[in-house]
PDB file of C-alpha atoms in Angstrom:
ATOM      1  CA  LEU A   1     181.499  54.450 -18.341  1.00 67.00           C
ATOM      2  CA  PRO A   2     182.767  57.395 -20.374  1.00 73.00           C
ATOM      3  CA  THR A   3     184.861  56.602 -23.435  1.00 77.00           C
ATOM      4  CA  GLY A   4     188.137  58.285 -24.269  1.00 77.00           C
ATOM      5  CA  LYS A   5     189.151  58.602 -20.617  1.00 78.00           C
ATOM      6  CA  ALA A   6     192.274  57.385 -18.871  1.00 73.00           C
ATOM      7  CA  PRO A   7     191.982  53.915 -17.382  1.00 72.00           C
ATOM      8  CA  GLY A   8     191.352  53.455 -13.695  1.00 74.00           C
ATOM      9  CA  PRO A   9     193.731  51.787 -11.235  1.00 74.00           C
ATOM     10  CA  ASP A  10     193.087  48.412 -12.857  1.00 78.00           C
ATOM     11  CA  GLY A  11     194.294  49.733 -16.234  1.00 82.00           C
ATOM     12  CA  PHE A  12     191.124  48.754 -18.100  1.00 85.00           C
ATOM     13  CA  THR A  13     189.493  51.388 -20.300  1.00 88.00           C
ATOM     14  CA  ALA A  14     185.759  51.647 -20.918  1.00 87.00           C
ATOM     15  CA  GLU A  15     186.408  50.652 -24.518  1.00 90.00           C
ATOM     16  CA  PHE A  16     188.118  47.438 -23.393  1.00 90.00           C
ATOM     17  CA  LEU A  17     185.332  46.529 -20.989  1.00 89.00           C
ATOM     18  CA  ARG A  18     182.660  47.099 -23.628  1.00 91.00           C
ATOM     19  CA  ALA A  19     184.532  45.216 -26.363  1.00 93.00           C
ATOM     20  CA  CYS A  20     185.383  42.215 -24.174  1.00 95.00           C
ATOM     21  CA  TRP A  21     182.369  42.092 -21.855  1.00 95.00           C
ATOM     22  CA  THR A  22     180.961  38.864 -23.306  1.00 97.00           C
ATOM     23  CA  ILE A  23     184.329  37.193 -22.680  1.00 97.00           C
ATOM     24  CA  ILE A  24     185.072  38.575 -19.188  1.00 95.00           C
ATOM     25  CA  LYS A  25     181.538  38.877 -17.781  1.00 96.00           C
ATOM     26  CA  ALA A  26     181.508  35.491 -16.023  1.00 96.00           C
ATOM     27  CA  ASP A  27     184.901  36.093 -14.381  1.00 96.00           C
ATOM     28  CA  ILE A  28     184.020  39.620 -13.232  1.00 92.00           C
ATOM     29  CA  CYS A  29     180.682  38.463 -11.815  1.00 94.00           C
ATOM     30  CA  ALA A  30     182.361  35.513 -10.076  1.00 94.00           C
ATOM     31  CA  ALA A  31     184.894  37.851  -8.453  1.00 87.00           C
ATOM     32  CA  PHE A  32     182.143  40.122  -7.099  1.00 83.00           C
ATOM     33  CA  ASP A  33     180.114  37.114  -5.946  1.00 86.00           C
ATOM     34  CA  LYS A  34     183.182  35.889  -4.043  1.00 84.00           C
ATOM     35  CA  LEU A  35     183.629  39.302  -2.394  1.00 78.00           C
ATOM     36  CA  TYR A  36     179.943  39.347  -1.440  1.00 78.00           C
ATOM     37  CA  THR A  37     179.962  35.887   0.120  1.00 81.00           C
ATOM     38  CA  MET A  38     183.172  36.235   2.130  1.00 77.00           C
ATOM     39  CA  ASN A  39     182.620  35.691   5.866  1.00 67.00           C
ATOM     40  CA  ASP A  40     183.532  39.234   6.873  1.00 67.00           C
ATOM     41  CA  GLY A  41     182.280  40.837   3.662  1.00 64.00           C
ATOM     42  CA  GLY A  42     185.001  41.629   1.183  1.00 64.00           C
ATOM     43  CA  PHE A  43     183.712  44.846  -0.352  1.00 70.00           C
ATOM     44  CA  HIS A  44     185.500  47.012   2.223  1.00 70.00           C
ATOM     45  CA  LYS A  45     188.760  45.676   0.790  1.00 69.00           C
ATOM     46  CA  LEU A  46     188.031  47.517  -2.468  1.00 70.00           C
ATOM     47  CA  ASN A  47     188.601  50.821  -0.658  1.00 73.00           C
ATOM     48  CA  GLU A  48     191.921  49.879   0.932  1.00 77.00           C
ATOM     49  CA  ALA A  49     195.246  51.128  -0.359  1.00 80.00           C
ATOM     50  CA  LEU A  50     198.831  51.286   0.776  1.00 84.00           C
ATOM     51  CA  LEU A  51     199.899  54.929   0.713  1.00 89.00           C
ATOM     52  CA  VAL A  52     203.557  55.771   0.141  1.00 92.00           C
ATOM     53  CA  LEU A  53     205.102  59.234   0.043  1.00 94.00           C
ATOM     54  CA  LEU A  54     207.569  59.620  -2.827  1.00 94.00           C
ATOM     55  CA  PRO A  55     210.018  62.522  -2.743  1.00 95.00           C
ATOM     56  CA  LYS A  56     209.601  65.020  -5.593  1.00 94.00           C
ATOM     57  CA  LYS A  57     213.237  66.061  -5.283  1.00 92.00           C
ATOM     58  CA  PRO A  58     216.371  64.520  -3.759  1.00 92.00           C
ATOM     59  CA  ASP A  59     216.547  66.905  -0.779  1.00 92.00           C
ATOM     60  CA  ALA A  60     212.890  66.622   0.271  1.00 92.00           C
ATOM     61  CA  SER A  61     212.408  68.033   3.763  1.00 92.00           C
ATOM     62  CA  THR A  62     208.782  69.180   4.054  1.00 94.00           C
ATOM     63  CA  LEU A  63     205.494  67.425   3.371  1.00 92.00           C
ATOM     64  CA  ALA A  64     205.012  69.568   0.252  1.00 93.00           C
ATOM     65  CA  ASP A  65     208.180  67.968  -1.162  1.00 94.00           C
ATOM     66  CA  TYR A  66     206.481  64.563  -1.338  1.00 95.00           C
ATOM     67  CA  ARG A  67     203.886  63.050  -3.659  1.00 93.00           C
ATOM     68  CA  PRO A  68     201.414  60.491  -2.287  1.00 92.00           C
ATOM     69  CA  MET A  69     201.204  57.278  -4.304  1.00 88.00           C
ATOM     70  CA  SER A  70     198.821  54.406  -3.691  1.00 81.00           C
TER      71      SER A  70
END
């Protein structure tokens, strides 16, 4: 993981993960183990998102006037 970069969707920076890994390792591994052992396989859920179009201006009328947000 590169340092000095903006956090991902979870909000955790590389610096945080490195500094706290010994504390959070068991929980992170348990979460991935749970995803792996789900009946239908849970990893596909990591790529799902709800997409919403937010207007960039009050009188938005074309697709270009909207910003996608997940």
